Structure formats: structure tokens, C-alpha cells
PDB file of C-alpha atoms in Angstrom:
ATOM      1  CA  MET A   1      -0.174  -0.251  -0.109  1.00 32.00           C
ATOM      2  CA  ALA A   2       1.322   3.242  -1.207  1.00 35.00           C
ATOM      3  CA  SER A   3       2.140   6.121   1.666  1.00 39.00           C
ATOM      4  CA  GLU A   4       0.076   9.780   0.614  1.00 51.00           C
ATOM      5  CA  GLU A   5       2.297  12.121  -0.205  1.00 67.00           C
ATOM      6  CA  SER A   6       2.338  14.780   2.334  1.00 79.00           C
ATOM      7  CA  ARG A   7       0.170  18.057   1.929  1.00 86.00           C
ATOM      8  CA  LEU A   8       1.879  19.807   4.559  1.00 94.00           C
ATOM      9  CA  ARG A   9       5.524  21.177   4.714  1.00 95.00           C
ATOM     10  CA  ILE A  10       7.182  20.966   8.297  1.00 96.00           C
ATOM     11  CA  SER A  11       9.846  22.733   9.623  1.00 96.00           C
ATOM     12  CA  HIS A  12      11.298  22.795  13.639  1.00 94.00           C
ATOM     13  CA  ALA A  13      13.136  25.671  15.068  1.00 92.00           C
ATOM     14  CA  ASN A  14      14.566  26.244  18.617  1.00 90.00           C
ATOM     15  CA  ASP A  15      10.936  25.062  20.453  1.00 94.00           C
ATOM     16  CA  VAL A  16       8.277  25.864  17.229  1.00 97.00           C
ATOM     17  CA  THR A  17       6.721  23.689  14.908  1.00 98.00           C
ATOM     18  CA  GLU A  18       5.622  25.416  11.796  1.00 98.00           C
ATOM     19  CA  VAL A  19       3.027  24.112   8.960  1.00 97.00           C
ATOM     20  CA  SER A  20       3.103  25.846   5.633  1.00 96.00           C
ATOM     21  CA  PHE A  21       0.716  24.124   3.345  1.00 94.00           C
ATOM     22  CA  VAL A  22       1.559  22.969  -0.311  1.00 90.00           C
ATOM     23  CA  ASP A  23      -2.113  23.548  -1.804  1.00 89.00           C
ATOM     24  CA  ARG A  24      -2.603  27.149  -2.526  1.00 90.00           C
ATOM     25  CA  ASN A  25      -6.622  25.797  -2.008  1.00 89.00           C
ATOM     26  CA  ILE A  26      -7.670  23.625   0.522  1.00 89.00           C
ATOM     27  CA  LEU A  27     -10.876  22.465  -0.213  1.00 88.00           C
ATOM     28  CA  ASP A  28     -10.915  19.159  -0.748  1.00 89.00           C
ATOM     29  CA  GLU A  29     -12.627  16.828   2.143  1.00 90.00           C
ATOM     30  CA  ALA A  30      -9.768  14.615   1.882  1.00 89.00           C
ATOM     31  CA  ASN A  31      -7.027  16.401   2.129  1.00 90.00           C
ATOM     32  CA  ILE A  32      -8.597  18.387   4.844  1.00 93.00           C
ATOM     33  CA  GLN A  33      -8.577  15.706   6.854  1.00 94.00           C
ATOM     34  CA  SER A  34      -5.664  14.367   5.671  1.00 93.00           C
ATOM     35  CA  ILE A  35      -3.981  17.421   6.792  1.00 94.00           C
ATOM     36  CA  ARG A  36      -5.746  17.659   9.830  1.00 96.00           C
ATOM     37  CA  ASP A  37      -4.201  13.877  10.721  1.00 95.00           C
ATOM     38  CA  GLN A  38      -1.179  15.271  10.489  1.00 95.00           C
ATOM     39  CA  ILE A  39      -1.116  18.020  12.259  1.00 97.00           C
ATOM     40  CA  SER A  40      -3.204  16.452  15.305  1.00 97.00           C
ATOM     41  CA  SER A  41       0.243  14.303  15.095  1.00 96.00           C
ATOM     42  CA  ILE A  42       2.272  16.736  15.210  1.00 96.00           C
ATOM     43  CA  VAL A  43       0.076  17.875  18.777  1.00 97.00           C
ATOM     44  CA  ALA A  44      -0.077  14.536  20.384  1.00 97.00           C
ATOM     45  CA  SER A  45       3.546  14.214  19.553  1.00 97.00           C
ATOM     46  CA  GLN A  46       4.593  17.144  21.823  1.00 97.00           C
ATOM     47  CA  GLU A  47       3.953  17.560  25.084  1.00 96.00           C
ATOM     48  CA  ARG A  48       3.200  20.877  25.285  1.00 97.00           C
ATOM     49  CA  PRO A  49       3.223  22.085  21.406  1.00 98.00           C
ATOM     50  CA  LYS A  50       4.060  25.442  19.569  1.00 98.00           C
ATOM     51  CA  LEU A  51       2.583  25.357  16.129  1.00 98.00           C
ATOM     52  CA  LEU A  52       2.763  28.178  13.602  1.00 98.00           C
ATOM     53  CA  ILE A  53       0.662  27.735  10.969  1.00 98.00           C
ATOM     54  CA  ASN A  54       1.898  29.658   7.940  1.00 98.00           C
ATOM     55  CA  PHE A  55      -0.186  30.584   5.169  1.00 97.00           C
ATOM     56  CA  GLN A  56       1.251  31.954   2.873  1.00 95.00           C
ATOM     57  CA  ASN A  57       0.455  29.705  -0.058  1.00 91.00           C
ATOM     58  CA  VAL A  58      -2.792  29.589   0.468  1.00 96.00           C
ATOM     59  CA  ASP A  59      -5.227  31.291  -2.025  1.00 94.00           C
ATOM     60  CA  HIS A  60      -8.579  29.415  -1.223  1.00 94.00           C
ATOM     61  CA  LEU A  61     -10.102  27.714   2.428  1.00 93.00           C
ATOM     62  CA  SER A  62     -13.327  25.506   3.336  1.00 93.00           C
ATOM     63  CA  SER A  63     -15.220  25.807   5.709  1.00 92.00           C
ATOM     64  CA  ALA A  64     -14.886  22.681   6.651  1.00 94.00           C
ATOM     65  CA  ALA A  65     -10.713  23.606   6.295  1.00 95.00           C
ATOM     66  CA  LEU A  66     -11.663  26.434   9.210  1.00 95.00           C
ATOM     67  CA  GLY A  67     -13.739  23.634  11.528  1.00 95.00           C
ATOM     68  CA  ALA A  68     -10.323  21.620  11.116  1.00 96.00           C
ATOM     69  CA  LEU A  69      -8.423  24.441  12.188  1.00 97.00           C
ATOM     70  CA  ILE A  70     -10.628  24.845  15.699  1.00 97.00           C
ATOM     71  CA  ARG A  71     -10.556  21.250  16.439  1.00 97.00           C
ATOM     72  CA  ILE A  72      -6.605  21.839  16.240  1.00 98.00           C
ATOM     73  CA  ARG A  73      -6.773  24.902  18.502  1.00 98.00           C
ATOM     74  CA  SER A  74      -8.271  22.413  20.962  1.00 98.00           C
ATOM     75  CA  GLU A  75      -6.322  20.024  20.759  1.00 98.00           C
ATOM     76  CA  ILE A  76      -2.955  22.091  21.107  1.00 98.00           C
ATOM     77  CA  LEU A  77      -5.105  24.027  24.524  1.00 97.00           C
ATOM     78  CA  GLU A  78      -5.892  20.704  25.807  1.00 97.00           C
ATOM     79  CA  LYS A  79      -1.848  20.426  26.151  1.00 97.00           C
ATOM     80  CA  GLU A  80      -1.430  23.501  27.523  1.00 97.00           C
ATOM     81  CA  GLY A  81       0.234  24.288  24.528  1.00 98.00           C
ATOM     82  CA  GLU A  82       0.224  27.521  21.863  1.00 98.00           C
ATOM     83  CA  LEU A  83      -0.830  28.431  18.505  1.00 98.00           C
ATOM     84  CA  ARG A  84      -0.687  30.941  16.205  1.00 98.00           C
ATOM     85  CA  LEU A  85      -1.859  31.803  13.092  1.00 98.00           C
ATOM     86  CA  ALA A  86       0.494  34.026  10.664  1.00 98.00           C
ATOM     87  CA  GLU A  87       0.380  35.354   6.447  1.00 97.00           C
ATOM     88  CA  ILE A  88      -3.477  34.412   5.806  1.00 97.00           C
ATOM     89  CA  ASP A  89      -4.190  36.273   2.560  1.00 96.00           C
ATOM     90  CA  SER A  90      -6.950  39.363   3.268  1.00 95.00           C
ATOM     91  CA  GLN A  91     -10.036  37.369   1.692  1.00 94.00           C
ATOM     92  CA  ILE A  92      -9.383  34.682   3.705  1.00 95.00           C
ATOM     93  CA  TYR A  93      -8.085  36.886   6.933  1.00 96.00           C
ATOM     94  CA  ASP A  94     -12.091  38.355   5.882  1.00 96.00           C
ATOM     95  CA  VAL A  95     -14.177  35.350   6.704  1.00 94.00           C
ATOM     96  CA  PHE A  96     -12.601  34.854  10.125  1.00 96.00           C
ATOM     97  CA  VAL A  97     -13.437  38.402  10.810  1.00 96.00           C
ATOM     98  CA  ILE A  98     -17.590  37.502   9.761  1.00 95.00           C
ATOM     99  CA  THR A  99     -16.862  34.322  11.560  1.00 94.00           C
ATOM    100  CA  GLN A 100     -15.328  35.900  14.473  1.00 96.00           C
ATOM    101  CA  LEU A 101     -12.850  33.452  14.389  1.00 96.00           C
ATOM    102  CA  HIS A 102     -10.225  36.034  13.889  1.00 96.00           C
ATOM    103  CA  THR A 103     -11.433  36.428  18.142  1.00 97.00           C
ATOM    104  CA  LEU A 104     -10.747  32.994  18.479  1.00 96.00           C
ATOM    105  CA  PHE A 105      -7.288  32.399  16.643  1.00 98.00           C
ATOM    106  CA  GLN A 106      -3.664  34.878  17.042  1.00 97.00           C
ATOM    107  CA  ILE A 107      -2.949  35.895  13.805  1.00 98.00           C
ATOM    108  CA  HIS A 108      -0.202  37.347  12.305  1.00 98.00           C
ATOM    109  CA  GLN A 109       1.171  39.785   9.884  1.00 97.00           C
ATOM    110  CA  SER A 110       3.989  37.385   9.709  1.00 97.00           C
ATOM    111  CA  ALA A 111       5.804  34.167  10.444  1.00 97.00           C
ATOM    112  CA  ASP A 112       8.751  36.588  11.728  1.00 96.00           C
ATOM    113  CA  GLU A 113       6.460  38.165  14.072  1.00 97.00           C
ATOM    114  CA  ALA A 114       4.598  35.039  14.942  1.00 97.00           C
ATOM    115  CA  ARG A 115       8.069  33.128  15.955  1.00 96.00           C
ATOM    116  CA  ALA A 116       8.658  35.641  17.891  1.00 96.00           C
ATOM    117  CA  SER A 117       5.096  36.264  19.809  1.00 97.00           C
ATOM    118  CA  PHE A 118       5.728  32.787  21.308  1.00 96.00           C
TER     119      PHE A 118
END
């Protein structure tokens, strides 16, 4: 059985794990589930996770992707970890504002700013 190709790029610097996306559009349910599973696995492997999700390459997100982010946030908070989001396209950010999700997440303009906030 072939393993599926990761839809994420993952890097570690100091005690922060940074996740960025391969795809510009995060719309497909199967890919969203795969991404959520991969990020959940990262969170589960760390005692107090510090996770930065970088949206630099993302142009579109589905509502299912937003739901996955909320679940990931809950998993991180259960472990007393920290989550930052960075480099969100202005149209996607507007959706965060409309849905009030911008009050739930710490969102930064740049990944450097987000890393410095931990």
C-alpha cells in the first residue's frame, strides 16, 4: 500500500513547529482530513506544543478547513500549548472576521512576527 504524499511542509526551529501548505486551495474534504490528521499527530507528539500555521501559499479555504483549525486549536489548548496563524490572505482573513474566528486565534501578518510572539 503506497503512503499518501504529505500536503504539508513541516519545519522546526527552537521549540516551535511551523506548518505550511503545499496546496494553494484547501477545499477537498479528503485533503483537509489528511492535513488535520498530520497536524494532530504533531500536536500529540509534543508535551506542550508550540505550533505556527503559515498560510503564505494559500488562496482559498473551505469551511471544513476552518472547522479543522478549530479542532486543532482545541487539541493544542488541552495540552497547554500555543497556536499562531500567520500570513493569511486578506480575503481569507475577511472570512475569519465575518465568522468571528479572528477573536479565537492569534493571527500575525508575518511568520517572523508569529515566531517572536511565542
